Amino acid sequence: MFLAIRDLWWARGRFLLMTAAIALITLLVVMLSGLTEGLGRQSTSAITSLRADQIAMERPASGEALSMSTSRITPAALLQARTQPGVRAADPIGITATRVSIDHMPVPATLFGVDPGAAVAPRGVSATSTVVSSDLASDHAVHVGDIVDVAGTKLRVARIVDDASFSHVPVVWVPRSLWRHTSGAAAGECSVLALRTTKGYDAAAFDSATGLVAKSKGDSLSAIGSYSAENGSLTLIRVLLIAISALVIGAFFTVWTVQREGDLAVLKAIGARTGYLLRDALGQALLTLLIGGGIGTAAALGLGLAARGNVPVVIDFATVAVPFGLMVAVGLVGAVAALRRVVTVDPMTALAGAR
């Protein structure tokens, strides 16, 4: 590593330029990872936080996609689902987008209609009380004990819960009878079923017997509005940024190695082994990546924490450390492209060219 550190110090202008480029790319990747996770939670947190193993929905017509919002499950299908092998519980949930009134002001919300006392229902939901998400509470100064008007029915706020958003709209939990009145659903109907299953559960048999489509909580998220398109677009941008970083780092170290060819030839001529030169080149790349990536990650962490109250960004191990590690790994892969010159450099040819 002596040669690598000496070379970085001697060409510190190029080293600082490359470090800045890596820092900026890392900043973009980490911030985009946090934003992707934050937007995803705003779309799906009300579903992922449910006490359920599977989410069952109405089977869509041919050519249509699964949708929790448009799904309607009949009382007969609900009864059939509850009697299937391996189904320990099937709790109905009604989902509809609407507006609730807070201090006579209409506020967009997603109603989640549940049966009070069911395992899937948050504690506090009753015929006279509701549970609201923390996003709605913070945006509209709602506190426990305040009144929320849902379709003319006044409900007292019993609790405020985190992780309760659906398709970027905060959730208000209400009794299923009130949800039916608001959505116009028939008696006994619901939108989805939250299934808790045992080892005897068979997804294919359940779907065939009930006429529904049941998916794990993770797989069911694609049935939430534009979640798949939104998440897919942001993920593609992240992948492209990482691919660009590999190309930039590989090109930089290739040029740097070409400029060092004379020094490498001298070292080979006096007996330096190829393995030593390879370790030195990889060490140089790793040091550059760690410094640049570390600066970018620290900047992203600070920006994320500062913007967390205004932007749906998530700052945790998965959105900070994982992108940083991935950037370092991909950068090393890009730097490997420069090692061909280290391996193939011929002392006599290089020294002759230097004259």
Short mmCIF file of C-alpha atoms in Angstrom, two decimals:
data_model
loop_
_atom_site.label_atom_id
_atom_site.label_comp_id
_atom_site.label_asym_id
_atom_site.label_seq_id
_atom_site.Cartn_x
_atom_site.Cartn_y
_atom_site.Cartn_z
CA MET A 1 0.00 0.00 0.00
CA PHE A 2 3.02 2.31 0.28
CA LEU A 3 3.14 2.87 -3.47
CA ALA A 4 -0.64 3.38 -3.66
CA ILE A 5 -0.69 6.02 -0.91
CA ARG A 6 2.40 7.76 -2.31
CA ASP A 7 0.83 7.85 -5.77
CA LEU A 8 -2.47 9.22 -4.45
CA TRP A 9 -0.62 11.98 -2.61
CA TRP A 10 1.53 12.85 -5.60
CA ALA A 11 -1.54 13.05 -7.89
CA ARG A 12 -3.82 14.46 -5.22
CA GLY A 13 -5.65 16.73 -7.65
CA ARG A 14 -6.89 13.73 -9.64
CA PHE A 15 -7.49 11.82 -6.41
CA LEU A 16 -9.67 14.62 -4.98
CA LEU A 17 -11.58 14.88 -8.25
CA MET A 18 -12.30 11.16 -8.29
CA THR A 19 -13.19 11.15 -4.61
CA ALA A 20 -15.67 13.98 -5.21
CA ALA A 21 -17.24 12.08 -8.12
CA ILE A 22 -17.64 8.92 -6.02
CA ALA A 23 -19.04 10.97 -3.12
CA LEU A 24 -21.67 12.59 -5.34
CA ILE A 25 -22.73 9.26 -6.88
CA THR A 26 -22.91 7.66 -3.42
CA LEU A 27 -24.95 10.61 -2.16
CA LEU A 28 -27.43 10.13 -4.99
CA VAL A 29 -27.67 6.36 -4.50
CA VAL A 30 -28.15 6.56 -0.71
CA MET A 31 -30.70 9.38 -0.93
CA LEU A 32 -32.58 7.56 -3.69
CA SER A 33 -32.59 4.37 -1.62
CA GLY A 34 -34.06 6.24 1.33
CA LEU A 35 -36.63 7.96 -0.88
CA THR A 36 -37.63 4.67 -2.52
CA GLU A 37 -38.14 3.07 0.87
CA GLY A 38 -40.04 6.09 2.19
CA LEU A 39 -42.38 6.28 -0.79
CA GLY A 40 -42.92 2.53 -0.61
CA ARG A 41 -43.94 2.74 3.03
CA GLN A 42 -46.33 5.59 2.24
CA SER A 43 -48.04 3.28 -0.23
CA THR A 44 -47.97 0.01 1.68
CA SER A 45 -47.43 0.47 5.43
CA ALA A 46 -51.09 -0.06 6.31
CA ILE A 47 -50.91 -3.51 4.68
CA THR A 48 -47.43 -4.58 5.77
CA SER A 49 -48.28 -3.76 9.41
CA LEU A 50 -51.33 -6.04 9.44
CA ARG A 51 -51.33 -9.15 11.62
CA ALA A 52 -51.70 -11.50 8.67
CA ASP A 53 -49.78 -14.10 6.70
CA GLN A 54 -51.77 -13.82 3.47
CA ILE A 55 -53.99 -11.19 1.82
CA ALA A 56 -56.94 -12.54 -0.19
CA MET A 57 -58.64 -10.46 -2.90
CA GLU A 58 -61.37 -10.87 -5.46
CA ARG A 59 -60.16 -12.63 -8.61
CA PRO A 60 -60.04 -9.95 -11.34
CA ALA A 61 -61.75 -10.30 -14.70
CA SER A 62 -59.69 -11.50 -17.64
CA GLY A 63 -57.19 -8.86 -18.71
CA GLU A 64 -57.48 -6.86 -15.48
CA ALA A 65 -54.94 -6.60 -12.67
CA LEU A 66 -55.43 -7.39 -9.00
CA SER A 67 -56.56 -4.32 -7.07
CA MET A 68 -57.29 -4.02 -3.38
CA SER A 69 -59.28 -0.83 -3.92
CA THR A 70 -61.75 -2.34 -6.41
CA SER A 71 -61.90 -5.84 -4.90
CA ARG A 72 -65.25 -6.93 -3.44
CA ILE A 73 -65.54 -10.15 -1.45
CA THR A 74 -69.02 -11.51 -0.78
CA PRO A 75 -70.20 -12.95 2.56
CA ALA A 76 -70.37 -16.40 0.92
CA ALA A 77 -66.71 -16.20 -0.15
CA LEU A 78 -65.76 -14.99 3.35
CA LEU A 79 -67.52 -17.98 4.93
CA GLN A 80 -65.89 -20.34 2.45
CA ALA A 81 -62.45 -18.88 3.19
CA ARG A 82 -62.87 -19.38 6.93
CA THR A 83 -63.59 -23.09 6.48
CA GLN A 84 -60.52 -23.87 4.33
CA PRO A 85 -57.80 -26.19 5.70
CA GLY A 86 -54.90 -24.30 7.23
CA VAL A 87 -56.83 -21.04 7.67
CA ARG A 88 -56.76 -20.12 11.34
CA ALA A 89 -58.55 -16.78 10.86
CA ALA A 90 -59.88 -14.66 7.99
CA ASP A 91 -60.58 -11.08 9.05
CA PRO A 92 -62.46 -8.89 6.53
CA ILE A 93 -61.18 -5.38 5.74
CA GLY A 94 -62.99 -2.77 3.67
CA ILE A 95 -60.85 -0.26 1.79
CA THR A 96 -62.04 2.93 0.12
CA ALA A 97 -60.63 6.38 -0.60
CA THR A 98 -62.76 9.22 0.70
CA ARG A 99 -62.65 12.45 2.66
CA VAL A 100 -63.17 12.92 6.38
CA SER A 101 -63.97 16.17 8.12
CA ILE A 102 -61.64 17.60 10.76
CA ASP A 103 -62.77 20.90 12.26
CA HIS A 104 -65.19 21.26 9.34
CA MET A 105 -62.32 20.90 6.87
CA PRO A 106 -62.42 18.01 4.33
CA VAL A 107 -59.26 15.89 4.46
CA PRO A 108 -58.30 13.05 2.04
CA ALA A 109 -58.12 9.69 3.79
CA THR A 110 -58.35 5.98 3.13
CA LEU A 111 -60.99 4.25 5.24
CA PHE A 112 -60.08 0.81 6.55
CA GLY A 113 -63.29 -0.81 7.73
CA VAL A 114 -62.73 -3.60 10.27
CA ASP A 115 -64.80 -5.54 12.76
CA PRO A 116 -64.06 -4.14 16.24
CA GLY A 117 -62.34 -6.75 18.35
CA ALA A 118 -60.91 -8.69 15.39
CA ALA A 119 -57.21 -9.50 15.51
CA VAL A 120 -56.57 -7.30 12.49
CA ALA A 121 -58.34 -4.28 14.02
CA PRO A 122 -56.23 -1.75 15.96
CA ARG A 123 -57.16 -1.42 19.59
CA GLY A 124 -59.58 1.48 20.01
CA VAL A 125 -61.84 1.00 16.98
CA SER A 126 -65.50 0.86 18.03
CA ALA A 127 -68.91 2.15 16.99
CA THR A 128 -68.07 5.53 18.53
CA SER A 129 -64.28 5.78 18.17
CA THR A 130 -61.63 5.64 15.46
CA VAL A 131 -57.89 5.14 15.08
CA VAL A 132 -55.96 7.46 12.75
CA SER A 133 -52.47 7.43 11.28
CA SER A 134 -49.71 9.63 12.65
CA ASP A 135 -49.32 11.35 9.26
CA LEU A 136 -52.91 12.60 9.34
CA ALA A 137 -52.59 13.57 12.99
CA SER A 138 -49.40 15.59 12.48
CA ASP A 139 -50.58 17.28 9.27
CA HIS A 140 -53.92 18.39 10.73
CA ALA A 141 -53.13 18.77 14.45
CA VAL A 142 -55.33 15.84 15.50
CA HIS A 143 -54.97 14.57 19.07
CA VAL A 144 -56.44 11.72 21.05
CA GLY A 145 -59.94 12.74 22.10
CA ASP A 146 -60.59 14.96 19.08
CA ILE A 147 -63.62 14.38 16.82
CA VAL A 148 -63.39 13.17 13.22
CA ASP A 149 -66.52 13.29 11.05
CA VAL A 150 -66.81 10.31 8.69
CA ALA A 151 -69.78 10.58 6.32
CA GLY A 152 -71.82 12.43 8.95
CA THR A 153 -70.86 10.09 11.80
CA LYS A 154 -68.80 11.71 14.52
CA LEU A 155 -66.07 9.47 15.95
CA ARG A 156 -63.71 10.20 18.81
CA VAL A 157 -60.00 9.59 18.12
CA ALA A 158 -59.02 6.76 20.48
CA ARG A 159 -55.45 6.21 19.26
CA ILE A 160 -52.86 7.49 16.83
CA VAL A 161 -50.73 4.80 15.18
CA ASP A 162 -47.61 4.78 13.02
CA ASP A 163 -47.22 2.90 9.74
CA ALA A 164 -50.74 3.48 8.46
CA SER A 165 -50.72 4.79 4.91
CA PHE A 166 -52.28 3.31 1.79
CA SER A 167 -51.38 4.52 -1.70
CA HIS A 168 -49.81 7.69 -0.22
CA VAL A 169 -52.99 8.57 1.70
CA PRO A 170 -53.23 8.35 5.53
CA VAL A 171 -55.54 5.66 6.92
CA VAL A 172 -58.51 6.13 9.23
CA TRP A 173 -59.70 2.89 10.86
CA VAL A 174 -63.48 2.68 11.31
CA PRO A 175 -66.09 -0.04 12.01
CA ARG A 176 -66.94 -2.05 8.89
CA SER A 177 -70.60 -1.05 9.14
CA LEU A 178 -69.61 2.60 8.71
CA TRP A 179 -67.28 1.69 5.85
CA ARG A 180 -70.16 -0.06 4.03
CA HIS A 181 -72.32 3.05 4.46
CA THR A 182 -69.53 5.22 3.01
CA SER A 183 -68.46 2.96 0.14
CA GLY A 184 -71.91 1.72 -0.87
CA ALA A 185 -70.91 -1.92 -0.43
CA ALA A 186 -73.58 -4.55 0.18
CA ALA A 187 -74.16 -6.00 3.63
CA GLY A 188 -71.38 -8.36 4.66
CA GLU A 189 -69.05 -7.38 1.84
CA CYS A 190 -65.41 -6.40 2.26
CA SER A 191 -62.42 -5.54 0.05
CA VAL A 192 -59.77 -7.99 1.24
CA LEU A 193 -59.28 -10.75 3.78
CA ALA A 194 -56.35 -10.80 6.20
CA LEU A 195 -55.57 -14.51 6.57
CA ARG A 196 -53.63 -16.10 9.38
CA THR A 197 -52.57 -19.56 8.34
CA THR A 198 -51.01 -22.73 9.70
CA LYS A 199 -48.77 -25.38 8.13
CA GLY A 200 -51.74 -27.11 6.52
CA TYR A 201 -52.53 -24.10 4.33
CA ASP A 202 -52.32 -24.63 0.56
CA ALA A 203 -52.55 -21.48 -1.55
CA ALA A 204 -53.63 -23.21 -4.77
CA ALA A 205 -56.36 -25.20 -3.00
CA PHE A 206 -57.57 -22.07 -1.20
CA ASP A 207 -57.82 -20.10 -4.46
CA SER A 208 -59.62 -22.93 -6.25
CA ALA A 209 -62.15 -23.51 -3.45
CA THR A 210 -62.99 -19.86 -2.74
CA GLY A 211 -62.60 -18.23 -6.16
CA LEU A 212 -60.34 -15.64 -4.53
CA VAL A 213 -56.65 -14.89 -5.03
CA ALA A 214 -54.48 -15.07 -1.90
CA LYS A 215 -50.92 -13.77 -1.82
CA SER A 216 -48.32 -13.21 0.86
CA LYS A 217 -48.18 -9.69 2.25
CA GLY A 218 -45.07 -8.92 0.22
CA ASP A 219 -46.51 -10.22 -3.04
CA SER A 220 -49.86 -8.52 -2.47
CA LEU A 221 -48.29 -5.06 -2.53
CA SER A 222 -48.41 -5.03 -6.33
CA ALA A 223 -52.21 -4.73 -6.00
CA ILE A 224 -51.86 -1.28 -4.39
CA GLY A 225 -52.40 1.47 -6.93
CA SER A 226 -49.23 2.50 -8.73
CA TYR A 227 -46.84 0.93 -6.18
CA SER A 228 -45.21 -1.45 -8.68
CA ALA A 229 -44.59 1.21 -11.34
CA GLU A 230 -43.34 3.75 -8.81
CA ASN A 231 -41.04 1.33 -7.01
CA GLY A 232 -39.82 -0.19 -10.27
CA SER A 233 -38.91 3.20 -11.74
CA LEU A 234 -36.92 4.29 -8.69
CA THR A 235 -35.16 0.92 -8.48
CA LEU A 236 -34.18 1.17 -12.16
CA ILE A 237 -32.68 4.62 -11.53
CA ARG A 238 -30.65 3.21 -8.63
CA VAL A 239 -29.36 0.35 -10.79
CA LEU A 240 -28.36 2.76 -13.55
CA LEU A 241 -26.53 4.99 -11.08
CA ILE A 242 -24.58 2.04 -9.71
CA ALA A 243 -23.75 0.84 -13.24
CA ILE A 244 -22.55 4.34 -14.14
CA SER A 245 -20.38 4.44 -11.05
CA ALA A 246 -18.70 1.17 -12.08
CA LEU A 247 -17.96 2.60 -15.54
CA VAL A 248 -16.65 5.91 -14.15
CA ILE A 249 -14.41 4.25 -11.59
CA GLY A 250 -13.15 1.67 -14.10
CA ALA A 251 -12.34 4.36 -16.67
CA PHE A 252 -10.60 6.51 -14.08
CA PHE A 253 -8.32 3.74 -12.82
CA THR A 254 -7.62 2.55 -16.36
CA VAL A 255 -6.34 6.02 -17.31
CA TRP A 256 -4.45 6.30 -14.04
CA THR A 257 -2.78 2.91 -14.61
CA VAL A 258 -1.75 3.90 -18.15
CA GLN A 259 -0.10 7.03 -16.75
CA ARG A 260 1.72 4.91 -14.15
CA GLU A 261 2.93 2.38 -16.70
CA GLY A 262 6.50 3.64 -16.55
CA ASP A 263 6.59 3.36 -12.75
CA LEU A 264 5.13 -0.14 -12.91
CA ALA A 265 7.74 -1.15 -15.48
CA VAL A 266 10.57 0.06 -13.23
CA LEU A 267 9.12 -1.85 -10.29
CA LYS A 268 8.86 -5.01 -12.38
CA ALA A 269 12.39 -4.50 -13.67
CA ILE A 270 13.81 -4.39 -10.14
CA GLY A 271 11.92 -7.54 -9.14
CA ALA A 272 8.47 -6.51 -7.92
CA ARG A 273 6.03 -9.40 -8.27
CA THR A 274 2.83 -9.01 -10.26
CA GLY A 275 0.79 -10.04 -7.19
CA TYR A 276 2.27 -7.15 -5.21
CA LEU A 277 1.37 -4.68 -7.94
CA LEU A 278 -2.17 -6.08 -8.17
CA ARG A 279 -2.68 -5.78 -4.41
CA ASP A 280 -1.32 -2.26 -4.54
CA ALA A 281 -3.68 -1.25 -7.37
CA LEU A 282 -6.73 -2.79 -5.66
CA GLY A 283 -5.73 -1.17 -2.37
CA GLN A 284 -5.54 2.19 -4.11
CA ALA A 285 -9.02 1.68 -5.57
CA LEU A 286 -10.44 0.49 -2.24
CA LEU A 287 -8.99 3.47 -0.38
CA THR A 288 -10.46 5.90 -2.92
CA LEU A 289 -13.85 4.19 -2.76
CA LEU A 290 -13.94 4.13 1.04
CA ILE A 291 -13.06 7.80 1.36
CA GLY A 292 -15.35 9.01 -1.43
CA GLY A 293 -18.19 6.65 -0.50
CA GLY A 294 -17.84 7.53 3.17
CA ILE A 295 -18.09 11.27 2.46
CA GLY A 296 -21.13 10.73 0.21
CA THR A 297 -22.83 8.47 2.75
CA ALA A 298 -22.23 10.92 5.60
CA ALA A 299 -23.64 13.76 3.49
CA ALA A 300 -26.69 11.67 2.57
CA LEU A 301 -27.21 10.74 6.22
CA GLY A 302 -27.16 14.40 7.25
CA LEU A 303 -29.45 15.50 4.43
CA GLY A 304 -31.85 12.64 5.09
CA LEU A 305 -32.13 13.39 8.78
CA ALA A 306 -32.64 17.10 8.04
CA ALA A 307 -35.33 16.47 5.40
CA ARG A 308 -37.08 13.56 7.11
CA GLY A 309 -39.91 15.71 8.41
CA ASN A 310 -40.74 17.15 4.98
CA VAL A 311 -39.75 14.38 2.55
CA PRO A 312 -40.76 10.70 2.79
CA VAL A 313 -37.21 9.44 3.22
CA VAL A 314 -36.18 6.51 5.43
CA ILE A 315 -32.75 6.54 7.09
CA ASP A 316 -31.77 3.13 8.46
CA PHE A 317 -29.17 0.38 7.97
CA ALA A 318 -30.79 -0.96 4.79
CA THR A 319 -30.94 2.44 3.08
CA VAL A 320 -27.52 3.72 4.21
CA ALA A 321 -25.03 0.91 4.88
CA VAL A 322 -26.24 -1.45 2.14
CA PRO A 323 -25.96 1.12 -0.72
CA PHE A 324 -22.53 2.17 0.61
CA GLY A 325 -21.30 -1.43 0.64
CA LEU A 326 -22.77 -2.01 -2.81
CA MET A 327 -21.02 1.08 -4.19
CA VAL A 328 -17.66 -0.11 -2.83
CA ALA A 329 -18.16 -3.62 -4.26
CA VAL A 330 -19.26 -2.40 -7.69
CA GLY A 331 -16.46 0.15 -7.74
CA LEU A 332 -13.89 -2.58 -7.12
CA VAL A 333 -15.41 -4.57 -9.97
CA GLY A 334 -14.96 -1.53 -12.21
CA ALA A 335 -11.38 -1.07 -10.99
CA VAL A 336 -10.54 -4.66 -11.94
CA ALA A 337 -10.78 -3.56 -15.59
CA ALA A 338 -7.64 -1.51 -15.01
CA LEU A 339 -5.63 -4.47 -13.71
CA ARG A 340 -5.01 -5.94 -17.16
CA ARG A 341 -2.27 -3.36 -17.74
CA VAL A 342 -0.69 -4.21 -14.39
CA VAL A 343 -0.53 -7.88 -15.32
CA THR A 344 0.62 -7.49 -18.91
CA VAL A 345 3.03 -4.56 -18.63
CA ASP A 346 6.46 -5.50 -20.02
CA PRO A 347 9.40 -3.79 -18.28
CA MET A 348 11.61 -3.47 -21.37
CA THR A 349 8.81 -2.22 -23.66
CA ALA A 350 7.53 0.28 -21.13
CA LEU A 351 11.01 1.62 -20.37
CA ALA A 352 11.79 1.92 -24.07
CA GLY A 353 8.55 3.84 -24.61
CA ALA A 354 9.41 6.16 -21.74
CA ARG A 355 12.64 7.19 -23.57
#
